[in-house]
Tab-separated table of C-alpha atoms (C1' of nucleotides) in Angstrom:
chain	number	residue	atom	x	y	z
M	1	MET	CA	-25.269	41.836	70.914
M	2	VAL	CA	-29.180	42.221	70.890
M	3	LYS	CA	-30.456	44.913	68.879
M	4	PRO	CA	-31.788	47.464	71.198
M	5	ASP	CA	-35.517	47.889	71.415
M	6	CYS	CA	-36.352	51.298	69.967
M	7	GLU	CA	-39.937	51.407	71.083
M	8	LYS	CA	-38.709	50.501	74.712
M	9	ILE	CA	-36.382	53.359	74.980
M	10	LEU	CA	-39.196	55.731	73.663
M	11	GLY	CA	-41.561	54.284	76.490
M	12	LYS	CA	-38.823	55.409	79.025
M	13	LEU	CA	-38.564	58.599	77.329
M	14	ARG	CA	-42.332	59.185	77.406
M	15	GLU	CA	-42.457	58.272	81.221
M	16	GLN	CA	-40.020	61.520	81.604
M	17	ARG	CA	-42.727	63.453	80.080
M	18	SER	CA	-40.784	64.101	76.973
M	19	ARG	CA	-42.810	64.790	73.952
M	20	ILE	CA	-42.337	61.998	71.051
M	21	THR	CA	-42.615	63.791	67.929
M	22	PRO	CA	-41.857	62.120	64.515
M	23	GLN	CA	-38.344	63.703	64.237
M	24	ARG	CA	-37.529	62.339	67.706
M	25	ARG	CA	-38.800	58.965	66.719
M	26	ARG	CA	-36.989	58.731	63.364
M	27	VAL	CA	-33.586	59.830	64.952
M	28	LEU	CA	-34.071	57.055	67.465
M	29	GLU	CA	-34.802	54.370	64.858
M	30	ILE	CA	-31.791	55.313	62.931
M	31	LEU	CA	-29.687	55.081	65.915
M	32	CYS	CA	-31.191	51.720	67.074
M	33	GLU	CA	-30.819	50.389	63.165
M	34	THR	CA	-27.093	51.343	63.181
M	35	ASP	CA	-24.393	49.125	64.399
M	36	GLY	CA	-21.799	51.404	66.224
M	37	HIS	CA	-21.206	55.062	65.752
M	38	ILE	CA	-22.823	57.549	63.576
M	39	SER	CA	-22.307	61.351	63.213
M	40	ALA	CA	-24.892	64.130	63.531
M	41	SER	CA	-24.670	64.840	59.427
M	42	GLU	CA	-25.325	61.308	58.833
M	43	ILE	CA	-28.108	60.972	60.762
M	44	TYR	CA	-29.487	64.255	58.988
M	45	ASP	CA	-28.823	62.606	55.754
M	46	GLN	CA	-30.816	59.707	56.717
M	47	VAL	CA	-33.639	61.752	57.843
M	48	GLN	CA	-33.613	63.818	54.701
M	49	ALA	CA	-34.058	60.855	52.535
M	50	HIS	CA	-37.455	60.569	53.314
M	51	ASN	CA	-38.422	63.802	55.504
M	52	PRO	CA	-36.679	66.498	53.435
M	53	GLN	CA	-38.120	69.197	55.490
M	54	VAL	CA	-36.499	68.504	58.845
M	55	ASN	CA	-33.694	70.605	59.731
M	56	LEU	CA	-30.199	69.967	60.674
M	57	SER	CA	-30.596	72.040	63.837
M	58	THR	CA	-33.412	69.749	64.939
M	59	ILE	CA	-30.855	66.742	64.753
M	60	TYR	CA	-28.679	68.564	66.984
M	61	ARG	CA	-31.368	69.228	69.412
M	62	ILE	CA	-32.656	65.857	69.451
M	63	LEU	CA	-29.028	64.489	69.915
M	64	GLU	CA	-28.331	66.915	72.872
M	65	TRP	CA	-31.762	65.777	74.334
M	66	LEU	CA	-30.938	61.917	73.960
M	67	GLU	CA	-27.512	62.516	75.761
M	68	SER	CA	-28.856	64.405	78.789
M	69	ALA	CA	-31.414	61.484	78.882
M	70	GLY	CA	-28.621	59.100	79.084
M	71	VAL	CA	-29.840	57.278	75.745
M	72	VAL	CA	-26.729	58.125	73.532
M	73	THR	CA	-23.047	58.991	74.320
M	74	ARG	CA	-21.403	61.547	72.130
M	75	SER	CA	-17.516	61.217	71.639
M	76	ASP	CA	-15.454	64.173	70.361
M	77	LEU	CA	-12.876	62.243	68.509
M	78	GLY	CA	-10.862	65.347	67.310
M	79	GLU	CA	-10.253	66.871	63.907
M	80	GLY	CA	-14.018	67.634	63.646
M	81	HIS	CA	-15.123	64.035	64.047
M	82	VAL	CA	-17.871	64.009	66.649
M	83	ILE	CA	-19.792	60.444	66.776
M	84	TYR	CA	-22.875	59.355	68.645
M	85	GLU	CA	-24.351	56.061	69.812
M	86	LEU	CA	-26.647	54.316	71.875
M	87	ALA	CA	-25.589	54.040	75.592
M	88	ALA	CA	-27.086	50.648	75.851
M	89	ARG	CA	-24.081	49.071	73.692
M	90	GLY	CA	-21.898	49.316	76.316
M	91	MET	CA	-18.144	50.416	76.780
M	92	HIS	CA	-15.735	50.506	73.799
M	93	HIS	CA	-13.281	52.827	72.037
M	94	HIS	CA	-12.235	53.858	68.858
M	95	LEU	CA	-9.229	53.940	66.355
M	96	VAL	CA	-9.402	56.750	64.016
M	97	CYS	CA	-7.063	56.392	60.726
M	98	ASP	CA	-5.555	59.846	60.320
M	99	ARG	CA	-5.257	59.057	56.480
M	100	CYS	CA	-8.577	57.470	55.318
M	101	GLY	CA	-10.686	58.512	58.002
M	102	THR	CA	-11.575	54.941	58.945
M	103	ILE	CA	-13.164	54.299	62.451
M	104	ILE	CA	-12.694	50.714	64.176
M	105	GLU	CA	-14.318	50.292	67.255
M	106	VAL	CA	-12.409	48.294	69.912
M	107	GLY	CA	-13.408	46.740	73.067
M	108	ASP	CA	-12.827	48.173	76.464
M	109	ASP	CA	-10.577	45.095	77.463
M	110	ILE	CA	-7.705	46.746	74.880
M	111	LEU	CA	-7.123	49.023	77.873
M	112	ASP	CA	-6.716	46.494	80.464
M	113	PRO	CA	-2.547	46.250	80.091
M	114	LEU	CA	-2.475	50.146	80.147
M	115	ARG	CA	-4.511	50.190	83.294
M	116	LYS	CA	-2.594	47.462	85.030
M	117	LEU	CA	0.702	49.593	84.143
M	118	LEU	CA	-0.570	52.622	85.401
M	119	LEU	CA	-1.762	51.231	88.589
M	120	GLU	CA	1.472	49.370	89.175
M	121	ARG	CA	3.917	52.087	88.443
M	122	TYR	CA	2.085	55.125	89.297
M	123	GLY	CA	-0.748	53.862	91.652
M	124	PHE	CA	-3.153	55.707	89.324
M	125	GLN	CA	-6.575	54.061	88.842
M	126	ALA	CA	-7.158	55.372	85.376
M	127	GLU	CA	-11.133	55.860	84.464
M	128	ILE	CA	-10.893	56.010	80.861
M	129	LYS	CA	-14.632	56.625	79.594
M	130	HIS	CA	-14.236	56.882	75.953
M	131	LEU	CA	-11.039	57.145	74.238
M	132	ALA	CA	-10.244	57.903	70.595
M	133	ILE	CA	-6.857	56.670	69.452
M	134	HIS	CA	-5.449	58.358	66.107
M	135	GLY	CA	-2.832	56.336	63.790
M	136	LEU	CA	-2.822	54.505	60.651
M	137	CYS	CA	-5.106	51.668	59.758
M	138	ASP	CA	-4.076	48.400	58.609
M	139	SER	CA	-4.527	49.462	54.776
M	140	CYS	CA	-2.807	52.898	55.194
M	141	ARG	CA	0.149	51.893	57.389
M	142	PRO	CA	3.645	51.799	55.960
M	143	ARG	CA	4.705	48.184	55.477
M	144	GLY	CA	8.407	47.120	56.645
M	145	GLY	CA	9.649	46.157	52.823
E	1	MET	CA	14.215	68.661	81.103
E	2	VAL	CA	16.899	70.853	79.408
E	3	LYS	CA	14.976	74.296	77.975
E	4	PRO	CA	15.262	73.621	74.065
E	5	ASP	CA	17.513	76.061	72.560
E	6	CYS	CA	15.434	78.147	70.220
E	7	GLU	CA	18.353	79.531	68.226
E	8	LYS	CA	19.496	76.056	67.601
E	9	ILE	CA	16.147	75.138	65.817
E	10	LEU	CA	16.050	78.463	64.143
E	11	GLY	CA	19.483	77.467	62.490
E	12	LYS	CA	18.147	74.127	61.306
E	13	LEU	CA	15.122	75.741	59.675
E	14	ARG	CA	17.392	78.373	58.138
E	15	GLU	CA	19.369	75.271	56.674
E	16	GLN	CA	16.104	74.091	55.200
E	17	ARG	CA	15.904	77.374	53.107
E	18	SER	CA	13.114	78.880	55.267
E	19	ARG	CA	12.954	82.548	55.951
E	20	ILE	CA	13.044	83.380	59.278
E	21	THR	CA	10.834	86.465	59.846
E	22	PRO	CA	10.252	88.192	63.276
E	23	GLN	CA	6.681	86.575	63.485
E	24	ARG	CA	8.305	82.837	63.002
E	25	ARG	CA	11.160	83.718	65.457
E	26	ARG	CA	8.577	85.306	68.068
E	27	VAL	CA	6.058	82.069	67.788
E	28	LEU	CA	9.163	79.844	68.248
E	29	GLU	CA	10.282	82.060	71.223
E	30	ILE	CA	7.156	81.518	72.941
E	31	LEU	CA	6.973	77.810	72.210
E	32	CYS	CA	10.405	77.398	73.572
E	33	GLU	CA	9.399	79.240	76.904
E	34	THR	CA	6.585	77.509	77.255
E	35	ASP	CA	6.663	74.293	79.739
E	36	GLY	CA	4.057	71.867	78.280
E	37	HIS	CA	1.698	72.685	75.562
E	38	ILE	CA	-0.143	76.105	74.476
E	39	SER	CA	-2.730	76.803	71.973
E	40	ALA	CA	-2.857	78.719	68.808
E	41	SER	CA	-4.989	81.412	70.469
E	42	GLU	CA	-2.749	81.550	73.701
E	43	ILE	CA	0.420	82.095	71.255
E	44	TYR	CA	-1.735	84.915	69.424
E	45	ASP	CA	-2.393	86.571	72.731
E	46	GLN	CA	1.199	86.561	74.042
E	47	VAL	CA	2.357	87.822	70.289
E	48	GLN	CA	-0.286	90.583	70.212
E	49	ALA	CA	1.187	91.781	73.645
E	50	HIS	CA	4.130	93.350	72.004
E	51	ASN	CA	3.289	93.178	68.336
E	52	PRO	CA	-0.626	94.030	67.772
E	53	GLN	CA	-0.320	94.051	64.164
E	54	VAL	CA	0.277	90.265	63.877
E	55	ASN	CA	-2.754	88.341	62.576
E	56	LEU	CA	-4.171	85.179	63.688
E	57	SER	CA	-3.932	83.685	60.545
E	58	THR	CA	0.008	84.108	60.432
E	59	ILE	CA	0.073	82.186	63.785
E	60	TYR	CA	-1.696	79.249	62.254
E	61	ARG	CA	0.337	79.335	59.040
E	62	ILE	CA	3.618	79.392	61.376
E	63	LEU	CA	2.332	76.396	63.187
E	64	GLU	CA	1.362	74.549	60.249
E	65	TRP	CA	4.878	75.190	58.914
E	66	LEU	CA	6.567	74.103	62.314
E	67	GLU	CA	4.779	70.998	62.435
E	68	SER	CA	5.379	70.048	58.906
E	69	ALA	CA	9.180	70.648	59.707
E	70	GLY	CA	8.950	68.374	62.710
E	71	VAL	CA	9.436	71.114	65.402
E	72	VAL	CA	6.081	71.204	67.141
E	73	THR	CA	3.350	68.456	67.426
E	74	ARG	CA	-0.343	69.212	67.169
E	75	SER	CA	-2.798	67.310	69.359
E	76	ASP	CA	-6.670	67.989	68.867
E	77	LEU	CA	-7.890	66.774	72.171
E	78	GLY	CA	-11.539	67.234	70.941
E	79	GLU	CA	-13.953	69.665	72.092
E	80	GLY	CA	-12.441	72.392	70.364
E	81	HIS	CA	-8.988	72.054	72.005
E	82	VAL	CA	-5.828	71.959	70.070
E	83	ILE	CA	-2.470	72.145	71.695
E	84	TYR	CA	0.933	72.490	70.375
E	85	GLU	CA	4.074	71.521	71.916
E	86	LEU	CA	7.836	71.384	70.725
E	87	ALA	CA	8.507	67.955	69.577
E	88	ALA	CA	12.035	68.026	71.169
E	89	ARG	CA	10.565	67.818	74.685
E	90	GLY	CA	9.871	64.326	73.889
E	91	MET	CA	6.659	62.187	73.784
E	92	HIS	CA	4.594	62.432	77.207
E	93	HIS	CA	1.127	62.132	78.469
E	94	HIS	CA	-0.574	63.282	81.660
E	95	LEU	CA	-2.576	61.400	84.312
E	96	VAL	CA	-5.260	64.035	85.690
E	97	CYS	CA	-6.640	62.937	89.104
E	98	ASP	CA	-10.182	64.031	89.032
E	99	ARG	CA	-10.310	64.206	92.972
E	100	CYS	CA	-7.322	66.450	93.870
E	101	GLY	CA	-6.365	67.600	90.660
E	102	THR	CA	-2.766	66.276	90.535
E	103	ILE	CA	-1.253	66.088	87.214
E	104	ILE	CA	1.241	63.424	86.600
E	105	GLU	CA	3.337	63.469	83.624
E	106	VAL	CA	4.162	59.944	82.209
E	107	GLY	CA	6.672	58.619	79.849
E	108	ASP	CA	5.483	57.619	76.117
E	109	ASP	CA	6.554	53.980	76.852
E	110	ILE	CA	3.607	53.606	79.225
E	111	LEU	CA	1.553	53.082	75.922
E	112	ASP	CA	3.947	50.354	74.337
E	113	PRO	CA	1.863	47.515	75.600
E	114	LEU	CA	-1.354	49.168	74.080
E	115	ARG	CA	0.308	50.062	70.794
E	116	LYS	CA	1.595	46.433	70.585
E	117	LEU	CA	-1.762	44.941	71.075
E	118	LEU	CA	-3.401	47.422	68.606
E	119	LEU	CA	-0.980	46.458	66.111
E	120	GLU	CA	-1.515	42.705	66.648
E	121	ARG	CA	-5.166	42.497	66.782
E	122	TYR	CA	-5.939	45.286	64.364
E	123	GLY	CA	-2.978	45.916	62.124
E	124	PHE	CA	-3.486	49.577	63.475
E	125	GLN	CA	-0.765	51.543	64.077
E	126	ALA	CA	-1.265	53.791	66.842
E	127	GLU	CA	0.308	57.542	66.760
E	128	ILE	CA	-0.614	58.793	70.234
E	129	LYS	CA	0.493	62.435	70.690
E	130	HIS	CA	-1.137	63.720	73.513
E	131	LEU	CA	-3.228	61.649	76.060
E	132	ALA	CA	-4.935	62.725	78.939
E	133	ILE	CA	-6.228	59.964	81.136
E	134	HIS	CA	-8.464	60.874	83.982
E	135	GLY	CA	-8.531	59.015	87.099
E	136	LEU	CA	-7.733	58.605	90.797
E	137	CYS	CA	-4.220	59.355	92.091
E	138	ASP	CA	-2.273	56.869	94.513
E	139	SER	CA	-3.429	59.127	97.372
E	140	CYS	CA	-7.160	59.432	96.168
E	141	ARG	CA	-7.825	56.113	95.093
E	142	PRO	CA	-10.174	53.720	97.158
E	143	ARG	CA	-8.046	50.951	98.850
E	144	GLY	CA	-9.190	47.534	99.208
E	145	GLY	CA	-10.243	47.010	102.785
Q	1	DC	C1'	-55.711	74.963	75.149
Q	2	DT	C1'	-51.040	74.957	76.732
Q	3	DC	C1'	-46.405	74.629	75.954
Q	4	DC	C1'	-42.646	72.336	73.871
Q	5	DG	C1'	-40.336	71.232	69.773
Q	6	DT	C1'	-39.493	72.595	65.139
Q	7	DG	C1'	-37.957	75.165	60.625
Q	8	DC	C1'	-35.565	78.981	59.173
Q	9	DA	C1'	-32.226	82.047	59.145
Q	10	DA	C1'	-28.307	84.121	61.284
Q	11	DA	C1'	-24.419	84.123	64.251
Q	12	DG	C1'	-20.699	82.087	66.746
Q	13	DG	C1'	-16.122	79.884	67.258
Q	14	DC	C1'	-12.161	78.177	65.083
Q	15	DT	C1'	-9.636	77.739	60.908
Q	16	DT	C1'	-8.338	78.341	56.221
Q	17	DT	C1'	-7.865	80.838	51.936
Q	18	DG	C1'	-7.336	84.400	48.066
Q	19	DC	C1'	-5.019	88.549	47.214
Q	20	DA	C1'	-1.988	92.189	46.858
Q	21	DC	C1'	1.963	94.263	49.521
Q	22	DA	C1'	6.110	93.475	52.055
Q	23	DC	C1'	10.198	91.756	53.553
Q	24	DT	C1'	13.873	87.923	53.620
Q	25	DC	C1'	17.693	86.250	51.313
F	1	DG	C1'	15.536	91.479	42.502
F	2	DA	C1'	13.028	86.888	43.166
F	3	DG	C1'	9.988	84.843	45.478
F	4	DT	C1'	8.222	83.516	49.942
F	5	DG	C1'	5.730	85.256	54.194
F	6	DT	C1'	1.968	88.558	56.002
F	7	DG	C1'	-1.964	91.449	56.695
F	8	DC	C1'	-6.562	91.685	55.843
F	9	DA	C1'	-10.936	90.293	54.736
F	10	DA	C1'	-14.103	86.960	53.783
F	11	DA	C1'	-15.422	82.352	53.510
F	12	DG	C1'	-15.579	77.498	55.143
F	13	DC	C1'	-16.968	73.972	58.600
F	14	DC	C1'	-19.743	72.326	62.100
F	15	DT	C1'	-22.627	73.798	65.880
F	16	DT	C1'	-25.629	76.808	68.255
F	17	DT	C1'	-29.505	80.238	69.126
F	18	DG	C1'	-33.500	83.618	68.734
F	19	DC	C1'	-37.778	83.642	66.939
F	20	DA	C1'	-42.447	82.660	65.694
F	21	DC	C1'	-45.095	79.094	64.238
F	22	DG	C1'	-46.847	74.318	64.566
F	23	DG	C1'	-47.679	70.210	66.575
F	24	DA	C1'	-48.266	66.895	71.028
F	25	DG	C1'	-50.155	65.755	75.001
DNA sequence: CTCCGTGCAAAGGCTTTGCACACTC
DNA sequence: GAGTGTGCAAAGCCTTTGCACGGAG
């Protein structure tokens, strides 16, 4: 996957008459540098490392702004986990380990059999946007023994 | 579906040396009377109607206790929605038509292919408790042609 | 120079916890 | 009577909001 061009996104946002502040630029950079998902507090921690004066509420406001601009997607995985990621990265879903908290990213095609089954049995055309599947990851699941 | 026998469940809990208080009995009754899922605060409201002195923290403690006893299942749907439901009702999920609002209840086995795929590809043991799948029902979905 | 965006602090919504009293068994 | 469960109040966690200042355009 090509690393999204941060400056290109900033350019589009500027065209929408949004003000580009150092905070907004920094959050967007972090999102672009991150492979996959990231939480608000993780972004906050990264910003804090070099700019300790930045406030967590600003992070939330910037994320809300980026979401409304269609730049990032927000997924509430339940159990207090909310993750953000660049919309440009394409459709995928998350496996959440309820024991160790690991989050595994899976492609959208994993849902093809389910979609097919729902259509065959119920004539239901599923439009699953972002799914969080809870369970136990390979390290945490009980082994037959 | 047969209405779960509240007294039968209470009997089992008594056997487990749990104390049956009026609060616990009332919460269980409400769960048995409810078709489908219910939230902690909805239970609280119902209890309050006749027993205003009961505290919300008690509801949470009772639900936690019922969950650990395997009597109810708890599902965090995200966005602050947490629902509880009698485990005896059997696992099911909901298809929600975004156009006409129809809700179709589907058996848990619909997810078997997905579970199998997740285990094969990622070693992930999915424990999908309650899934709400949005989309379009048979009457509302676009037909080819 | 005009407003929008930010820092700060406080509050909000849901849930959990510490404590002493009350009640079940 | 022994020990668990409850009511109350406070705190915890994540997130949002009100306000005045500061910086972007």
